[in-house]
Tab-separated table of N, CA, C and O in Angstrom:
chain	number	residue	atom	x	y	z
A	217	UNK	N	3.550	74.811	29.557
A	217	UNK	CA	4.012	75.111	28.325
A	217	UNK	C	3.308	76.229	27.686
A	217	UNK	O	2.304	76.530	27.888
A	218	UNK	N	4.220	77.233	27.105
A	218	UNK	CA	3.867	78.709	26.916
A	218	UNK	C	3.996	78.870	25.320
A	218	UNK	O	5.285	78.195	25.108
A	219	UNK	N	3.263	79.227	24.577
A	219	UNK	CA	3.363	79.553	23.120
A	219	UNK	C	3.303	80.882	22.699
A	219	UNK	O	2.322	81.707	23.180
A	220	UNK	N	4.112	81.291	22.087
A	220	UNK	CA	4.262	82.676	21.302
A	220	UNK	C	4.640	82.608	20.046
A	220	UNK	O	5.456	81.883	19.582
A	221	UNK	N	3.747	83.308	19.190
A	221	UNK	CA	4.065	83.319	17.777
A	221	UNK	C	3.945	85.042	17.372
A	221	UNK	O	4.144	85.416	18.034
A	222	UNK	N	4.473	84.971	16.375
A	222	UNK	CA	4.718	86.279	15.672
A	222	UNK	C	5.907	86.653	14.702
A	222	UNK	O	7.052	86.668	15.151
A	223	UNK	N	5.399	86.794	13.586
A	223	UNK	CA	6.193	87.667	12.376
A	223	UNK	C	5.175	88.390	11.853
A	223	UNK	O	3.831	88.185	12.027
A	224	UNK	N	5.678	89.692	11.425
A	224	UNK	CA	4.951	90.611	10.657
A	224	UNK	C	5.399	90.661	9.364
A	224	UNK	O	6.141	89.813	8.662
A	225	UNK	N	4.804	91.722	8.790
A	225	UNK	CA	5.104	91.836	7.150
A	225	UNK	C	5.659	93.444	6.892
A	225	UNK	O	5.313	94.036	7.828
A	226	UNK	N	5.892	93.744	5.959
A	226	UNK	CA	6.176	94.904	5.787
A	226	UNK	C	4.939	95.738	5.578
A	226	UNK	O	3.931	95.209	5.142
A	227	UNK	N	5.139	97.006	6.172
A	227	UNK	CA	3.524	97.634	6.316
A	227	UNK	C	3.225	98.053	5.040
A	227	UNK	O	4.037	98.433	4.102
A	228	UNK	N	1.944	97.746	4.718
A	228	UNK	CA	1.302	98.063	3.370
A	228	UNK	C	-0.148	98.063	3.624
A	228	UNK	O	-0.729	97.763	4.292
A	229	UNK	N	-0.728	98.907	2.893
A	229	UNK	CA	-2.137	99.037	2.883
A	229	UNK	C	-2.779	98.034	2.317
A	229	UNK	O	-2.240	97.079	1.544
A	230	UNK	N	-4.321	97.687	2.566
A	230	UNK	CA	-4.679	96.408	2.357
A	230	UNK	C	-4.919	96.517	0.805
A	230	UNK	O	-4.426	95.213	0.366
A	231	UNK	N	-5.000	97.311	0.000
A	231	UNK	CA	-5.143	96.886	-1.668
A	231	UNK	C	-3.513	96.933	-2.086
A	231	UNK	O	-3.514	96.682	-3.113
A	232	UNK	N	-2.789	97.169	-1.352
A	232	UNK	CA	-1.076	96.897	-1.751
A	232	UNK	C	-0.483	95.783	-1.174
A	232	UNK	O	0.626	95.288	-1.435
A	233	UNK	N	-1.004	95.005	-0.295
A	233	UNK	CA	-0.371	93.802	0.319
A	233	UNK	C	-0.393	92.653	-0.689
A	233	UNK	O	-1.481	92.322	-1.113
A	234	UNK	N	0.403	92.135	-0.573
A	234	UNK	CA	0.913	91.104	-1.585
A	234	UNK	C	0.158	89.791	-0.856
A	234	UNK	O	0.330	89.458	0.284
A	235	UNK	N	-0.537	88.861	-1.652
A	235	UNK	CA	-1.202	87.589	-0.989
A	235	UNK	C	-0.181	86.921	-0.579
A	235	UNK	O	-0.152	86.138	0.530
A	236	UNK	N	1.128	86.407	-0.941
A	236	UNK	CA	2.039	85.517	-0.729
A	236	UNK	C	2.473	86.247	0.983
A	236	UNK	O	2.814	85.431	2.032
A	237	UNK	N	2.598	87.536	1.103
A	237	UNK	CA	3.318	88.082	2.220
A	237	UNK	C	1.983	87.617	3.106
A	237	UNK	O	2.306	87.309	4.648
A	238	UNK	N	0.623	88.028	2.840
A	238	UNK	CA	-0.187	87.712	3.480
A	238	UNK	C	-0.368	86.394	4.332
A	238	UNK	O	-0.722	86.047	5.594
A	239	UNK	N	-0.327	85.320	3.246
A	239	UNK	CA	-0.229	83.786	3.637
A	239	UNK	C	0.743	83.495	4.497
A	239	UNK	O	0.689	82.556	5.434
A	240	UNK	N	2.102	84.081	4.630
A	240	UNK	CA	2.941	83.582	5.047
A	240	UNK	C	2.833	84.108	6.807
A	240	UNK	O	3.268	83.305	7.478
A	241	UNK	N	2.394	85.426	6.868
A	241	UNK	CA	2.043	85.816	8.279
A	241	UNK	C	1.085	84.743	8.859
A	241	UNK	O	1.125	84.402	10.005
A	242	UNK	N	-0.047	84.476	8.273
A	242	UNK	CA	-1.197	83.757	8.741
A	242	UNK	C	-0.696	82.268	9.207
A	242	UNK	O	-1.066	81.884	10.088
A	243	UNK	N	0.239	81.815	8.187
A	243	UNK	CA	0.819	80.434	8.287
A	243	UNK	C	1.391	80.534	9.601
A	243	UNK	O	1.405	79.541	10.312
A	244	UNK	N	2.486	81.258	9.554
A	244	UNK	CA	3.236	81.190	10.766
A	244	UNK	C	2.615	81.593	12.023
A	244	UNK	O	2.588	80.801	13.331
A	245	UNK	N	1.630	82.446	12.254
A	245	UNK	CA	1.156	83.017	13.484
A	245	UNK	C	-0.171	81.791	13.893
A	245	UNK	O	-0.407	82.217	14.881
A	246	UNK	N	-0.666	81.737	12.902
A	246	UNK	CA	-1.848	80.765	13.145
A	246	UNK	C	-1.658	79.352	13.093
A	246	UNK	O	-1.886	78.418	14.070
A	247	UNK	N	-1.352	78.655	11.811
A	247	UNK	CA	-1.066	77.516	11.743
A	247	UNK	C	0.454	76.919	12.584
A	247	UNK	O	0.256	75.908	13.050
A	248	UNK	N	1.182	77.731	12.564
A	248	UNK	CA	2.257	77.337	13.449
A	248	UNK	C	2.014	77.040	14.828
A	248	UNK	O	2.372	76.238	15.726
A	249	UNK	N	1.138	78.182	15.405
A	249	UNK	CA	0.665	77.829	16.824
A	249	UNK	C	-0.294	76.543	16.894
A	249	UNK	O	-0.191	75.775	18.174
A	250	UNK	N	-1.058	76.405	16.188
A	250	UNK	CA	-2.088	75.121	15.887
A	250	UNK	C	-1.112	73.862	16.179
A	250	UNK	O	-1.321	73.083	16.893
A	251	UNK	N	-0.195	74.007	14.860
A	251	UNK	CA	0.644	72.810	15.106
A	251	UNK	C	1.617	72.442	16.440
A	251	UNK	O	1.450	71.468	17.064
A	252	UNK	N	1.763	73.637	17.148
A	252	UNK	CA	2.666	73.443	18.458
A	252	UNK	C	1.342	72.836	19.249
A	252	UNK	O	1.944	71.763	20.552
A	253	UNK	N	0.194	73.567	19.409
A	253	UNK	CA	-0.821	73.145	20.443
A	253	UNK	C	-1.276	71.435	20.384
A	253	UNK	O	-1.317	70.674	21.061
A	254	UNK	N	-1.302	71.245	18.790
A	254	UNK	CA	-1.520	69.983	18.707
A	254	UNK	C	-0.493	68.796	19.251
A	254	UNK	O	-0.906	67.722	19.840
A	255	UNK	N	0.815	69.014	18.997
A	255	UNK	CA	1.803	68.388	19.444
A	255	UNK	C	2.223	68.216	20.974
A	255	UNK	O	2.221	67.440	21.578
A	256	UNK	N	1.903	69.518	21.390
A	256	UNK	CA	2.246	69.476	22.977
A	256	UNK	C	1.093	68.960	23.690
A	256	UNK	O	0.941	68.135	24.559
A	257	UNK	N	-0.092	68.875	23.098
A	257	UNK	CA	-1.379	68.536	23.966
A	257	UNK	C	-1.274	66.671	23.885
A	257	UNK	O	-1.515	66.205	24.626
A	258	UNK	N	-0.889	66.290	22.707
A	258	UNK	CA	-0.384	64.748	22.862
A	258	UNK	C	0.667	64.392	23.901
A	258	UNK	O	0.238	63.373	24.718
A	259	UNK	N	1.577	65.327	23.717
A	259	UNK	CA	2.540	64.540	24.997
A	259	UNK	C	2.101	65.077	26.402
A	259	UNK	O	1.883	64.054	27.111
A	260	UNK	N	1.169	66.189	26.732
A	260	UNK	CA	0.603	66.066	27.672
A	260	UNK	C	-0.254	65.596	28.256
A	260	UNK	O	-0.275	65.292	29.370
A	261	UNK	N	-1.142	64.688	27.188
A	261	UNK	CA	-2.249	63.768	27.894
A	261	UNK	C	-1.727	62.419	27.968
A	261	UNK	O	-2.018	61.682	28.772
A	262	UNK	N	-0.057	62.218	27.305
A	262	UNK	CA	0.526	60.935	27.691
A	262	UNK	C	1.240	60.706	29.359
A	262	UNK	O	1.281	60.249	29.857
A	263	UNK	N	1.338	62.123	29.679
A	263	UNK	CA	2.037	62.173	30.927
A	263	UNK	C	0.863	62.830	32.002
A	263	UNK	O	1.197	63.240	33.108
A	264	UNK	N	-0.661	62.603	31.655
A	264	UNK	CA	-1.448	62.955	32.851
A	264	UNK	C	-1.926	64.469	32.466
A	264	UNK	O	-2.815	64.760	33.559
A	265	UNK	N	-1.551	65.349	31.868
A	265	UNK	CA	-2.142	66.504	31.680
A	265	UNK	C	-1.376	67.488	31.919
A	265	UNK	O	0.086	67.427	31.828
A	266	UNK	N	-1.563	69.017	31.888
A	266	UNK	CA	-0.755	70.013	32.003
A	266	UNK	C	-1.627	71.343	31.579
A	266	UNK	O	-2.670	71.143	31.558
A	267	UNK	N	-0.912	72.226	31.387
A	267	UNK	CA	-1.137	73.560	31.104
A	267	UNK	C	-0.744	74.066	29.784
A	267	UNK	O	0.308	74.110	29.500
A	268	UNK	N	-1.302	74.748	29.147
A	268	UNK	CA	-0.825	75.328	27.938
A	268	UNK	C	-1.465	76.934	28.054
A	268	UNK	O	-2.262	77.247	28.265
A	269	UNK	N	-0.397	77.936	27.829
A	269	UNK	CA	-0.567	79.358	27.964
A	269	UNK	C	-0.051	79.777	26.864
A	269	UNK	O	0.920	80.115	26.139
A	270	UNK	N	-1.480	80.355	25.942
A	270	UNK	CA	-0.963	81.099	24.797
A	270	UNK	C	-1.192	82.627	24.813
A	270	UNK	O	-1.790	83.044	25.521
A	271	UNK	N	-0.150	83.473	24.115
A	271	UNK	CA	-0.053	84.686	24.346
A	271	UNK	C	-0.405	85.114	23.155
A	271	UNK	O	-0.113	84.687	21.711
A	272	UNK	N	-0.942	86.438	22.977
A	272	UNK	CA	-1.281	87.112	21.571
A	272	UNK	C	-0.895	88.553	21.692
A	272	UNK	O	-0.601	89.147	23.080
A	273	UNK	N	-0.686	89.393	20.722
A	273	UNK	CA	-0.431	90.307	20.776
A	273	UNK	C	-1.787	91.484	20.890
A	273	UNK	O	-2.867	91.162	20.295
A	274	UNK	N	-1.520	92.864	21.388
A	274	UNK	CA	-2.551	93.847	21.532
A	274	UNK	C	-3.155	94.444	20.372
A	274	UNK	O	-4.274	94.569	20.024
A	275	UNK	N	-2.526	93.955	19.114
A	275	UNK	CA	-2.600	94.153	17.850
A	275	UNK	C	-4.188	93.424	17.298
A	275	UNK	O	-5.003	93.665	16.431
A	276	UNK	N	-4.302	92.451	17.696
A	276	UNK	CA	-5.411	91.666	17.797
A	276	UNK	C	-6.837	92.222	18.274
A	276	UNK	O	-8.011	92.153	17.982
A	277	UNK	N	-6.591	93.071	19.287
A	277	UNK	CA	-7.598	93.835	19.760
A	277	UNK	C	-8.260	95.170	18.984
A	277	UNK	O	-9.096	95.532	19.290
A	278	UNK	N	-7.063	95.938	18.914
A	278	UNK	CA	-7.232	97.288	18.457
A	278	UNK	C	-6.565	97.439	17.250
A	278	UNK	O	-7.219	98.230	16.383
A	279	UNK	N	-6.002	96.289	16.408
A	279	UNK	CA	-5.617	96.393	14.993
A	279	UNK	C	-4.397	97.545	14.667
A	279	UNK	O	-4.182	98.592	15.423
A	280	UNK	N	-3.618	97.328	13.621
A	280	UNK	CA	-2.401	98.300	13.294
A	280	UNK	C	-2.617	98.506	11.636
A	280	UNK	O	-3.163	97.343	10.955
A	281	UNK	N	-3.100	99.937	11.690
A	281	UNK	CA	-3.384	100.036	10.170
A	281	UNK	C	-2.265	99.618	9.269
A	281	UNK	O	-0.950	99.763	9.920
A	282	UNK	N	-2.101	99.277	8.103
A	282	UNK	CA	-1.010	99.305	7.235
A	282	UNK	C	-0.403	97.559	7.364
A	282	UNK	O	0.908	97.406	7.258
A	283	UNK	N	-0.905	97.046	8.500
A	283	UNK	CA	-0.219	95.580	9.046
A	283	UNK	C	-1.694	94.568	8.824
A	283	UNK	O	-2.060	94.151	9.800
A	284	UNK	N	-2.035	94.185	7.812
A	284	UNK	CA	-3.429	93.839	7.281
A	284	UNK	C	-3.492	92.434	7.664
A	284	UNK	O	-4.494	91.553	7.944
A	285	UNK	N	-2.348	91.520	7.806
A	285	UNK	CA	-2.319	90.168	8.155
A	285	UNK	C	-2.036	90.027	9.777
A	285	UNK	O	-2.379	88.913	10.344
A	286	UNK	N	-1.339	90.885	10.300
A	286	UNK	CA	-0.618	90.744	11.533
A	286	UNK	C	-2.060	90.815	12.710
A	286	UNK	O	-1.938	89.870	13.595
A	287	UNK	N	-2.739	91.639	12.523
A	287	UNK	CA	-3.881	92.020	13.511
A	287	UNK	C	-4.696	91.183	13.574
A	287	UNK	O	-5.067	90.516	14.572
A	288	UNK	N	-5.401	90.224	12.292
A	288	UNK	CA	-6.162	89.410	12.454
A	288	UNK	C	-5.462	88.037	12.976
A	288	UNK	O	-6.092	87.153	13.642
A	289	UNK	N	-4.197	87.693	12.582
A	289	UNK	CA	-3.699	86.802	13.302
A	289	UNK	C	-3.298	86.705	14.782
A	289	UNK	O	-3.075	85.779	15.297
A	290	UNK	N	-3.584	87.932	15.301
A	290	UNK	CA	-3.151	87.950	16.469
A	290	UNK	C	-4.379	88.000	17.323
A	290	UNK	O	-4.195	88.474	18.573
A	291	UNK	N	-5.706	87.721	16.970
A	291	UNK	CA	-6.865	87.913	17.821
A	291	UNK	C	-6.963	86.824	18.852
A	291	UNK	O	-6.624	85.572	18.554
A	292	UNK	N	-7.359	87.358	20.166
A	292	UNK	CA	-7.326	86.133	20.900
A	292	UNK	C	-8.297	85.142	20.709
A	292	UNK	O	-9.458	85.142	20.132
């Protein structure tokens, strides 16, 4: 199983980023992946195992200015 997540927000400086926009990105990019893993693992365990490969953006390592939610949500 392979999971990939990823939505961004409109570019904005940290002090201009709306909380709702920040939370939406984190919800999809972090909570969404966690929910996939949770349910994939349950099915895989019922069938004797398997493998899950998660991918992330390079933004989690180098960061993107003006995209304050996407980069932390992309950390490996």
